[in-house]
XYZ file of N, CA and C in Angstrom:
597
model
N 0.456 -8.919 8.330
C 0.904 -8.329 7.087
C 0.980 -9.358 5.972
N 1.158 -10.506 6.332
C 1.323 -11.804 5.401
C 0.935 -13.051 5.630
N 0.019 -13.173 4.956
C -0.547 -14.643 5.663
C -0.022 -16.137 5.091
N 0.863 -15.868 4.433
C 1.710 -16.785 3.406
C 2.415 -17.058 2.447
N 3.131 -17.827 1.596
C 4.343 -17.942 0.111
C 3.227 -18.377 -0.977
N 2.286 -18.482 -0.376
C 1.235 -19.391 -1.526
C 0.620 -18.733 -1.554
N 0.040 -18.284 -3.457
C -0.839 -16.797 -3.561
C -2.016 -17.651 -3.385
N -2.534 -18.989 -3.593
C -4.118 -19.773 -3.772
C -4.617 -19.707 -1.775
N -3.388 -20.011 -1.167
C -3.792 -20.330 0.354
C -3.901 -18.722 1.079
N -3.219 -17.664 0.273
C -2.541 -16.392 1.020
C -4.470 -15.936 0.314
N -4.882 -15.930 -0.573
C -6.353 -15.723 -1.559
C -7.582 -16.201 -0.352
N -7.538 -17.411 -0.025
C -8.555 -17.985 0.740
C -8.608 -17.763 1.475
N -7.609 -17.311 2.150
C -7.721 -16.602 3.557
C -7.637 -15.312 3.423
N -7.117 -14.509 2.673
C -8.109 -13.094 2.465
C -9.459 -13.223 2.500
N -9.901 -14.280 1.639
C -11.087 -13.752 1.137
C -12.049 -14.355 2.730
N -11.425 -15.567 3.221
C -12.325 -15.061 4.910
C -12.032 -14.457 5.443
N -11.248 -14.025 5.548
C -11.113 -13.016 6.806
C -11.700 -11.690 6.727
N -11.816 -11.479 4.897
C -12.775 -10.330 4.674
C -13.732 -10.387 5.354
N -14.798 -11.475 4.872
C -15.983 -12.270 4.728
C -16.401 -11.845 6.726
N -15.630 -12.593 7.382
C -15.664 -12.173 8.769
C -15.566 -10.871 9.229
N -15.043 -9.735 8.958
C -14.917 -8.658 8.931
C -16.372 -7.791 8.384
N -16.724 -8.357 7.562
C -17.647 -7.521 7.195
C -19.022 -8.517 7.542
N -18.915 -9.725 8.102
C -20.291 -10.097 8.393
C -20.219 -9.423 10.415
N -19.404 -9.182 10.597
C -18.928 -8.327 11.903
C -19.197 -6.331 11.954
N -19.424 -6.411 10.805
C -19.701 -4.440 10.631
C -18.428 -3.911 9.797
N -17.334 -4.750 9.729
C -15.869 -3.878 9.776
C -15.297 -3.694 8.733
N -15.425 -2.655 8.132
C -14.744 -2.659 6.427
C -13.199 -2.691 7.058
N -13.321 -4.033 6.009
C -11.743 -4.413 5.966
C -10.627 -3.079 5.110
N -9.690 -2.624 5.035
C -8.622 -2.091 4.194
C -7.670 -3.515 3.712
N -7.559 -3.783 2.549
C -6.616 -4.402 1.811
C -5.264 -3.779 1.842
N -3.999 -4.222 1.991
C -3.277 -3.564 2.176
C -2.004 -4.662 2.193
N -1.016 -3.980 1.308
C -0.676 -2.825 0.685
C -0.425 -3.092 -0.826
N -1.650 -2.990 -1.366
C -1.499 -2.362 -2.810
C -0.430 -2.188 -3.540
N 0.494 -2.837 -4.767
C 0.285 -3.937 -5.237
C 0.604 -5.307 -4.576
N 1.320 -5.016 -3.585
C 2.268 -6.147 -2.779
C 3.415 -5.410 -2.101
N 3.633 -6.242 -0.938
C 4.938 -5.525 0.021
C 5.437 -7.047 0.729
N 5.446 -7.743 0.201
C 5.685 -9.107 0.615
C 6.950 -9.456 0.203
N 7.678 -8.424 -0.589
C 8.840 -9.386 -0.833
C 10.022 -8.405 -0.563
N 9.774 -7.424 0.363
C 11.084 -6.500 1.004
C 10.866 -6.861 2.413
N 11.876 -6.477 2.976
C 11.984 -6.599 4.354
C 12.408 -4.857 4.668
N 12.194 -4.497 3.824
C 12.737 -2.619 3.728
C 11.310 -2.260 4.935
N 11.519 -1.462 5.650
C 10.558 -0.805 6.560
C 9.852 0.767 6.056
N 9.072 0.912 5.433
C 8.299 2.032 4.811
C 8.593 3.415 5.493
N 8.292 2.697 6.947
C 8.163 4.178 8.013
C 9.882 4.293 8.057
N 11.187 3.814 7.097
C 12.273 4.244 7.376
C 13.148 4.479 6.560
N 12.626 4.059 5.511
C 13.192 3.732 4.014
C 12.063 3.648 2.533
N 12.858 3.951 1.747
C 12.192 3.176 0.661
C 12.292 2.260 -0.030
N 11.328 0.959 0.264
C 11.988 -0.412 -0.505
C 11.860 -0.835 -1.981
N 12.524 -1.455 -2.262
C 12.617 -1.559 -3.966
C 12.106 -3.005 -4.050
N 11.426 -3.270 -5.226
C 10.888 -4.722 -5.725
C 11.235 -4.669 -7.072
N 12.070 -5.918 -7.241
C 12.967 -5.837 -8.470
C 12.506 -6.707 -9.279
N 11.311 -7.841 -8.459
C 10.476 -8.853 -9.722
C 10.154 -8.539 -10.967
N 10.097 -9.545 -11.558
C 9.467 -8.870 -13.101
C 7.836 -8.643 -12.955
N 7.712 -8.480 -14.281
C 5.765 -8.397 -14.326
C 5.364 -9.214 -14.542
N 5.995 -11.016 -14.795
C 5.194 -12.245 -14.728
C 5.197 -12.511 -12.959
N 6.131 -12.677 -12.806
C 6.378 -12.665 -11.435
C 5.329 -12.059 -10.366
N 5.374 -10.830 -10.507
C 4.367 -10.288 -9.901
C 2.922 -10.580 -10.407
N 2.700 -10.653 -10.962
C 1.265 -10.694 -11.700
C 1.202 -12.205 -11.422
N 2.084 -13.548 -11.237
C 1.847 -14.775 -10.789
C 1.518 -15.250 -9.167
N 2.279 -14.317 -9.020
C 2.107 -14.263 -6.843
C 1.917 -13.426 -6.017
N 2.372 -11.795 -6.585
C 2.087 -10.534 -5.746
C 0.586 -10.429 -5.617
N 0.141 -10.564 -7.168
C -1.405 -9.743 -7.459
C -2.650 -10.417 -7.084
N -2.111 -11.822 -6.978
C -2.885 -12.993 -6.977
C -3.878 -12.673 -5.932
N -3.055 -12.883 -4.809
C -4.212 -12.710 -3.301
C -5.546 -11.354 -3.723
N -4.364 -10.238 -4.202
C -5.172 -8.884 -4.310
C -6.552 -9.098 -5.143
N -6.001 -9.654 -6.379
C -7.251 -10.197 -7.190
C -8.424 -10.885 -6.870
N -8.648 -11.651 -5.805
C -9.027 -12.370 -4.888
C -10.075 -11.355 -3.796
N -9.651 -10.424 -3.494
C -9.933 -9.876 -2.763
C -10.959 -8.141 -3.350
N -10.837 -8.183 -4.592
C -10.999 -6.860 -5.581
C -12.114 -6.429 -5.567
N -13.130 -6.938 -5.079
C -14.196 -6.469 -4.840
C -14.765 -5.925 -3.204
N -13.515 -5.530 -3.004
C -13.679 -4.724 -1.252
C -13.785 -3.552 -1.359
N -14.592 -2.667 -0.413
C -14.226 -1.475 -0.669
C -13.553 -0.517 -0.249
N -12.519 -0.540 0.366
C -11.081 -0.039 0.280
C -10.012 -0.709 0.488
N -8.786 0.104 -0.190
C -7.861 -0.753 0.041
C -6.487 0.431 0.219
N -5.625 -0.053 0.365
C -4.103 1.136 0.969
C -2.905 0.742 -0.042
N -2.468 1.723 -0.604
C -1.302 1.556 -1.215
C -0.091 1.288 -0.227
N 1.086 1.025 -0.946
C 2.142 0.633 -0.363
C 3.235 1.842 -0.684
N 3.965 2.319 0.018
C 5.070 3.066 -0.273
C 6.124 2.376 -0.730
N 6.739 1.852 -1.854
C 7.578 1.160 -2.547
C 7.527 1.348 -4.159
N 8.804 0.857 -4.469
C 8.949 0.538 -5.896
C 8.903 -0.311 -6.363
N 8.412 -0.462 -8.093
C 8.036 -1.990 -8.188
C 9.135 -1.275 -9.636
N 10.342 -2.234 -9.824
C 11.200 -1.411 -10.795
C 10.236 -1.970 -12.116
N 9.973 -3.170 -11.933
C 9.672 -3.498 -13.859
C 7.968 -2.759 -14.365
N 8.064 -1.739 -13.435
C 6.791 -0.735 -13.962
C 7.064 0.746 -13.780
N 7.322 0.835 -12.644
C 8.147 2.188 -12.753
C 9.636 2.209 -11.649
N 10.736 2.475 -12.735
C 12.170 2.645 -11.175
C 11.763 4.193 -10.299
N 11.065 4.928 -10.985
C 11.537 6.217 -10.404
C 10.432 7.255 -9.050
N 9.092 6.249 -8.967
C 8.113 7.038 -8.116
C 8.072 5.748 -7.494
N 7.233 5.735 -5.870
C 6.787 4.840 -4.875
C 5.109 4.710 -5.691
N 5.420 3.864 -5.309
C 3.223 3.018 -6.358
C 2.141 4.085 -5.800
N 2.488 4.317 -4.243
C 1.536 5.548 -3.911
C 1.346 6.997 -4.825
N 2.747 7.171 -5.218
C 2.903 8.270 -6.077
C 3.222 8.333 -7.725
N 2.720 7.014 -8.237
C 3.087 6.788 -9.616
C 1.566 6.239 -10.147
N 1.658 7.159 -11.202
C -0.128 6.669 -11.981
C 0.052 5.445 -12.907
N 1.250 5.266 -13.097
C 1.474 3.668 -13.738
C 1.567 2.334 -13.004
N 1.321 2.351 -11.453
C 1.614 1.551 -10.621
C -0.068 2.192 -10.213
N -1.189 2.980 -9.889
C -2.233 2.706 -9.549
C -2.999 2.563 -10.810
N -2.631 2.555 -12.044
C -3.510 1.982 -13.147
C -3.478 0.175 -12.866
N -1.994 -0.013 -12.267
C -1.966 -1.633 -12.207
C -2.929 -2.024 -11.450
N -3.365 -1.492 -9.896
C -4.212 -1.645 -9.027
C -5.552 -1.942 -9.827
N -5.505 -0.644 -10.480
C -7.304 -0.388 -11.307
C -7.378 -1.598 -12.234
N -6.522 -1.909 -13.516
C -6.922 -2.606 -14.168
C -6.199 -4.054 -14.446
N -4.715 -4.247 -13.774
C -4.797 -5.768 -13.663
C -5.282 -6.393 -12.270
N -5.461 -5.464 -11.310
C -5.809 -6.359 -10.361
C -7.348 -6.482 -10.225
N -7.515 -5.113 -10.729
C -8.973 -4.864 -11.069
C -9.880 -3.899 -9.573
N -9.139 -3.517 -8.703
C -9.401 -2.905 -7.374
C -10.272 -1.578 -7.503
N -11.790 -1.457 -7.908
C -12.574 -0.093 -7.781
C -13.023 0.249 -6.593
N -12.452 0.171 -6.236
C -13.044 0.559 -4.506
C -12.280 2.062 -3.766
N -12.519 2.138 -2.640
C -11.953 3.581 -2.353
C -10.226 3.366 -2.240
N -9.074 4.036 -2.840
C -7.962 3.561 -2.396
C -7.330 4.896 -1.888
N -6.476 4.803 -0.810
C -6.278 5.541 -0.004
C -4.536 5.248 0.350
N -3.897 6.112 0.193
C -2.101 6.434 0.605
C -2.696 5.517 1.836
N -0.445 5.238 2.068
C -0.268 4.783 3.368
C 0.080 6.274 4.122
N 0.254 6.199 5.234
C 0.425 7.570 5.813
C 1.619 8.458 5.242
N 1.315 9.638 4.975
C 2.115 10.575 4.072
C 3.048 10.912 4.953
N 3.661 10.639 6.250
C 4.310 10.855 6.885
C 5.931 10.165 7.050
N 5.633 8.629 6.317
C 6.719 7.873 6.178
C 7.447 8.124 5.615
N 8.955 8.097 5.878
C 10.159 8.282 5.336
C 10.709 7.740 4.214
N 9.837 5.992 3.351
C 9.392 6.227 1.973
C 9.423 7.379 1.119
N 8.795 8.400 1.351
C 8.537 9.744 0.984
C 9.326 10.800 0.981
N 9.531 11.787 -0.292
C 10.299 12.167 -0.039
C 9.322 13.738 -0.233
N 9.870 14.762 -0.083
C 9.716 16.099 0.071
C 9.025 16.139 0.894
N 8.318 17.830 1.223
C 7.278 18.389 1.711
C 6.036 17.592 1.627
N 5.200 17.852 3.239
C 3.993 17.548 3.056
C 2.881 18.154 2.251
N 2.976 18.921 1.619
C 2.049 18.989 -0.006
C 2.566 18.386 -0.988
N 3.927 17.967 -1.084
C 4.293 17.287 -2.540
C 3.855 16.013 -2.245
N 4.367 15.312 -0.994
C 3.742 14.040 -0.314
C 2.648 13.851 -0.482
N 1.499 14.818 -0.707
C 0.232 14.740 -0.594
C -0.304 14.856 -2.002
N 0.378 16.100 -2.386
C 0.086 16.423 -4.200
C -0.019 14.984 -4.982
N 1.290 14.343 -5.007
C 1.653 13.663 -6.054
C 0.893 12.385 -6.025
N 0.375 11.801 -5.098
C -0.532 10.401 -4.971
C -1.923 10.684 -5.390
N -2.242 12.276 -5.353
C -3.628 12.648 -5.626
C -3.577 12.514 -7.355
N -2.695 13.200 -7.437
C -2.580 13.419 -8.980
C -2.315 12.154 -9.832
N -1.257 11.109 -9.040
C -1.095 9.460 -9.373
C -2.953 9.107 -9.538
N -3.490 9.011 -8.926
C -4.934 8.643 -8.629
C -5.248 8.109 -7.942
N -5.084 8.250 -7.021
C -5.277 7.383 -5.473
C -6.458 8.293 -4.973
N -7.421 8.170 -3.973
C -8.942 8.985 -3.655
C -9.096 9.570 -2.790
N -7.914 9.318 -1.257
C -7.508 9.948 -0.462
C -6.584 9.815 -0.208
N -6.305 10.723 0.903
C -4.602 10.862 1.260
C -5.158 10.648 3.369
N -4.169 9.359 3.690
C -3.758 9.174 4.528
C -2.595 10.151 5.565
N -3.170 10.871 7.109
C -2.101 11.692 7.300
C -2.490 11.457 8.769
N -1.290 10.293 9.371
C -1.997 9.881 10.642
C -0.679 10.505 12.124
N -0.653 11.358 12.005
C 0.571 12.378 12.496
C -0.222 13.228 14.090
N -1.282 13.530 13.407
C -2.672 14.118 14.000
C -2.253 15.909 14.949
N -0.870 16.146 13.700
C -0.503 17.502 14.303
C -1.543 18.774 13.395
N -2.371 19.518 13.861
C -3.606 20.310 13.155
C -3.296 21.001 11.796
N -1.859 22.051 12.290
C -1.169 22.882 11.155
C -1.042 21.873 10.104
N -0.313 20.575 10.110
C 0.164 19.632 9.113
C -1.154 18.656 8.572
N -2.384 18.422 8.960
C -3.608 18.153 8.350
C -4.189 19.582 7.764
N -3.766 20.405 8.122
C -4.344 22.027 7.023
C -3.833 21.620 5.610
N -2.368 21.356 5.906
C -1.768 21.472 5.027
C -2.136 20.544 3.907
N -2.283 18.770 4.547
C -2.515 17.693 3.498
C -3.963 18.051 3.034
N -4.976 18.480 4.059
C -6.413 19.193 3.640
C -6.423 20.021 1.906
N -5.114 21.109 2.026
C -5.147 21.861 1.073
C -4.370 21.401 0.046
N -3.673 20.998 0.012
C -2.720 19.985 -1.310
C -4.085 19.050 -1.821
N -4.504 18.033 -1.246
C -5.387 16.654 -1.432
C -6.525 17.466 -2.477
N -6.910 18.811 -1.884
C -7.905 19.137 -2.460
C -9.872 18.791 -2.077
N -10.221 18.988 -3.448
C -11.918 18.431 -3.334
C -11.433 17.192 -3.557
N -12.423 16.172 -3.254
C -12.514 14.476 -3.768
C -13.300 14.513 -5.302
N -12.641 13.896 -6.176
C -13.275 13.742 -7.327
C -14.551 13.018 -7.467
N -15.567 13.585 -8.393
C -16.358 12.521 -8.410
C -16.459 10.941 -7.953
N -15.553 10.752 -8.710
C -15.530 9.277 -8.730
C -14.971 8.690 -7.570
N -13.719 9.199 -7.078
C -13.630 9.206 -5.415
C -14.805 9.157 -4.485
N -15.501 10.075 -4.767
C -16.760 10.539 -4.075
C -17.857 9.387 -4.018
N -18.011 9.237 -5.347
C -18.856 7.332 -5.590
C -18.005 6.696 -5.194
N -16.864 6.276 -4.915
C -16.374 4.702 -4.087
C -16.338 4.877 -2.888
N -15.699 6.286 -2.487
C -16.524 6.341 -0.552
C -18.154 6.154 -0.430
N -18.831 6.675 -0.713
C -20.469 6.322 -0.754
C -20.420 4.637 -0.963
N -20.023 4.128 -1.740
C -20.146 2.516 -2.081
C -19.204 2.164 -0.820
N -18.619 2.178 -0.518
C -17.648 1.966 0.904
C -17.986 1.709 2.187
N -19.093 3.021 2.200
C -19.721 3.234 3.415
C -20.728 2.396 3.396
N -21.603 2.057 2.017
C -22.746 1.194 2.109
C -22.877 -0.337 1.806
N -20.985 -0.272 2.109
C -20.693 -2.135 2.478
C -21.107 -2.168 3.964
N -20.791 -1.775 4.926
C -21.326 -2.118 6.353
C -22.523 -2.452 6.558
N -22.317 -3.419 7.376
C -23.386 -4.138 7.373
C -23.439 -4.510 9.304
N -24.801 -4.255 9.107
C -25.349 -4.815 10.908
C -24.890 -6.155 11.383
N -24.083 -6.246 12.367
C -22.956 -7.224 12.431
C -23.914 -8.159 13.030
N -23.642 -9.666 12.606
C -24.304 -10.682 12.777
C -24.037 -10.797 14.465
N -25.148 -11.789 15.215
C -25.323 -11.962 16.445
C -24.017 -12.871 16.882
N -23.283 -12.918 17.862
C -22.815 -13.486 18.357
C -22.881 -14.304 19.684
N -23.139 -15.527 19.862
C -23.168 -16.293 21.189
C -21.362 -16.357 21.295
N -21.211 -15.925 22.339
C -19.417 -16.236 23.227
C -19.071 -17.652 23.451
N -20.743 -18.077 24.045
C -19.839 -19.734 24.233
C -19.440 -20.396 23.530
N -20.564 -20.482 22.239
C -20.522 -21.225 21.088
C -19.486 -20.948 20.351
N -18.799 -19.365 20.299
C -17.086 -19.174 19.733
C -16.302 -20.082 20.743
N -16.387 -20.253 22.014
C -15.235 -20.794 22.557
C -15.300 -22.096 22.853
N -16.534 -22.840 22.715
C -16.465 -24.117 22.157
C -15.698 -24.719 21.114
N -16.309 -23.680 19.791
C -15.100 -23.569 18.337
C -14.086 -23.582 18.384
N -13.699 -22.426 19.148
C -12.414 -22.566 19.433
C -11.007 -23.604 20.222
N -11.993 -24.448 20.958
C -11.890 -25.238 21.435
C -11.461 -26.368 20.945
N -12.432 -26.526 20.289
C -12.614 -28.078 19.342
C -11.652 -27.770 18.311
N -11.439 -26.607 17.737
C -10.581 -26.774 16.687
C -9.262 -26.804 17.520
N -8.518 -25.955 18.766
C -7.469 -26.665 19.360
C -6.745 -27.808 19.308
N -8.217 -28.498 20.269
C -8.316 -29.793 20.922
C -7.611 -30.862 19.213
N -8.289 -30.554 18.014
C -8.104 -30.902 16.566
C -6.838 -30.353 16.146
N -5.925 -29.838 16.527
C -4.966 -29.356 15.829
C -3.940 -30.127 17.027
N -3.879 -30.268 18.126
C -3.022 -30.455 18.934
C -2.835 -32.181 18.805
N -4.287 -32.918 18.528
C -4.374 -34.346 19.016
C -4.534 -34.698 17.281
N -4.639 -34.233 16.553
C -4.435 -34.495 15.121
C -5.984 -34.646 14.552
């Protein structure tokens, strides 16, 4: 969930681990949209609040994300970011996914965290309604009960155009995963050990 306090070191290692991921076949998901790094609040139990300002965030939250903005998908976070909006979770506030779109700069497919978390409040169509209408491109509903995917099915709606072009661009990041020799990873792996343990 966090690969570090440092947005330049937490950046470089996004940006390989993308890099590996997708020279492997595997569209990465970025996650969680704008940042969830600085609650210890649990999504699936609560809803957590982020009380930073907007230098703040925009100096260390966004940083990694920015870094990473040219992926093609990524997952919102169920939280509040107060110095943009106190009153909706970023999944469900169009002033918290404009931040995604245009300071972090993220056009790629973005997709809810699961509409099921206790983050969330009402019915599963308002759960579902309100992130569609925020602008998010799909709705996440990983519950896998049939009646309750009818339901997020019929709230979510058609996919908008433009939804429609960043899944197509999404799908045609995968890529035929480069060859792998096993030994030659566990040699690597090895040597870099053997280098970390003996200095």
């Amino acid at each position: 969930r966090c690969y570090g306090s440092d947005p330049a070191q937490v950046s470089a290692i996004c940006v390989a681990v993308a890099r590996g991921y997708l020279a492997e076949g595997v569209l990465p998901v970025v996650k969680h949209m704008p940042g969830h790094g600085r609650t210890t609040v649990d999504a699936h139990h609560d809803l957590p609040t982020v009380t930073a300002s907007r230098d703040q965030l925009a100096a260390l939250d966004f940083a990694p994300f920015r870094a990473v903005n040219d992926l093609p998908m990524a997952m919102t976070g169920h939280l509040i970011f107060t110095a943009y909006d106190d009153k909706h979770p970023a999944t469900q506030s169009a002033t918290m996914i404009r931040v995604i779109r245009d300071e972090i700069g993220f056009d790629g497919l973005l997709m809810t965290d699961d509409l099921n978390m206790q983050a969330l409040t009402g019915d599963l169509s308002q759960r579902t309604g309100r992130p569609m209408a925020a602008g998010c491109d799909i709705a996440l509903h990983c519950k896998g009960d049939l009646a309750e995917m009818q339901m997020v099915a019929a709230a979510a709606g058609v996919m908008t155009p433009a939804a429609r072009l960043r899944a197509t661009r999404a799908l045609q990041a995968r890529q035929i995963p480069d060859p792998i020799d096993i030994a030659d990873l566990i040699a690597d792996f090895s040597a870099l050990m053997a280098e970390k343990i003996h200095g």
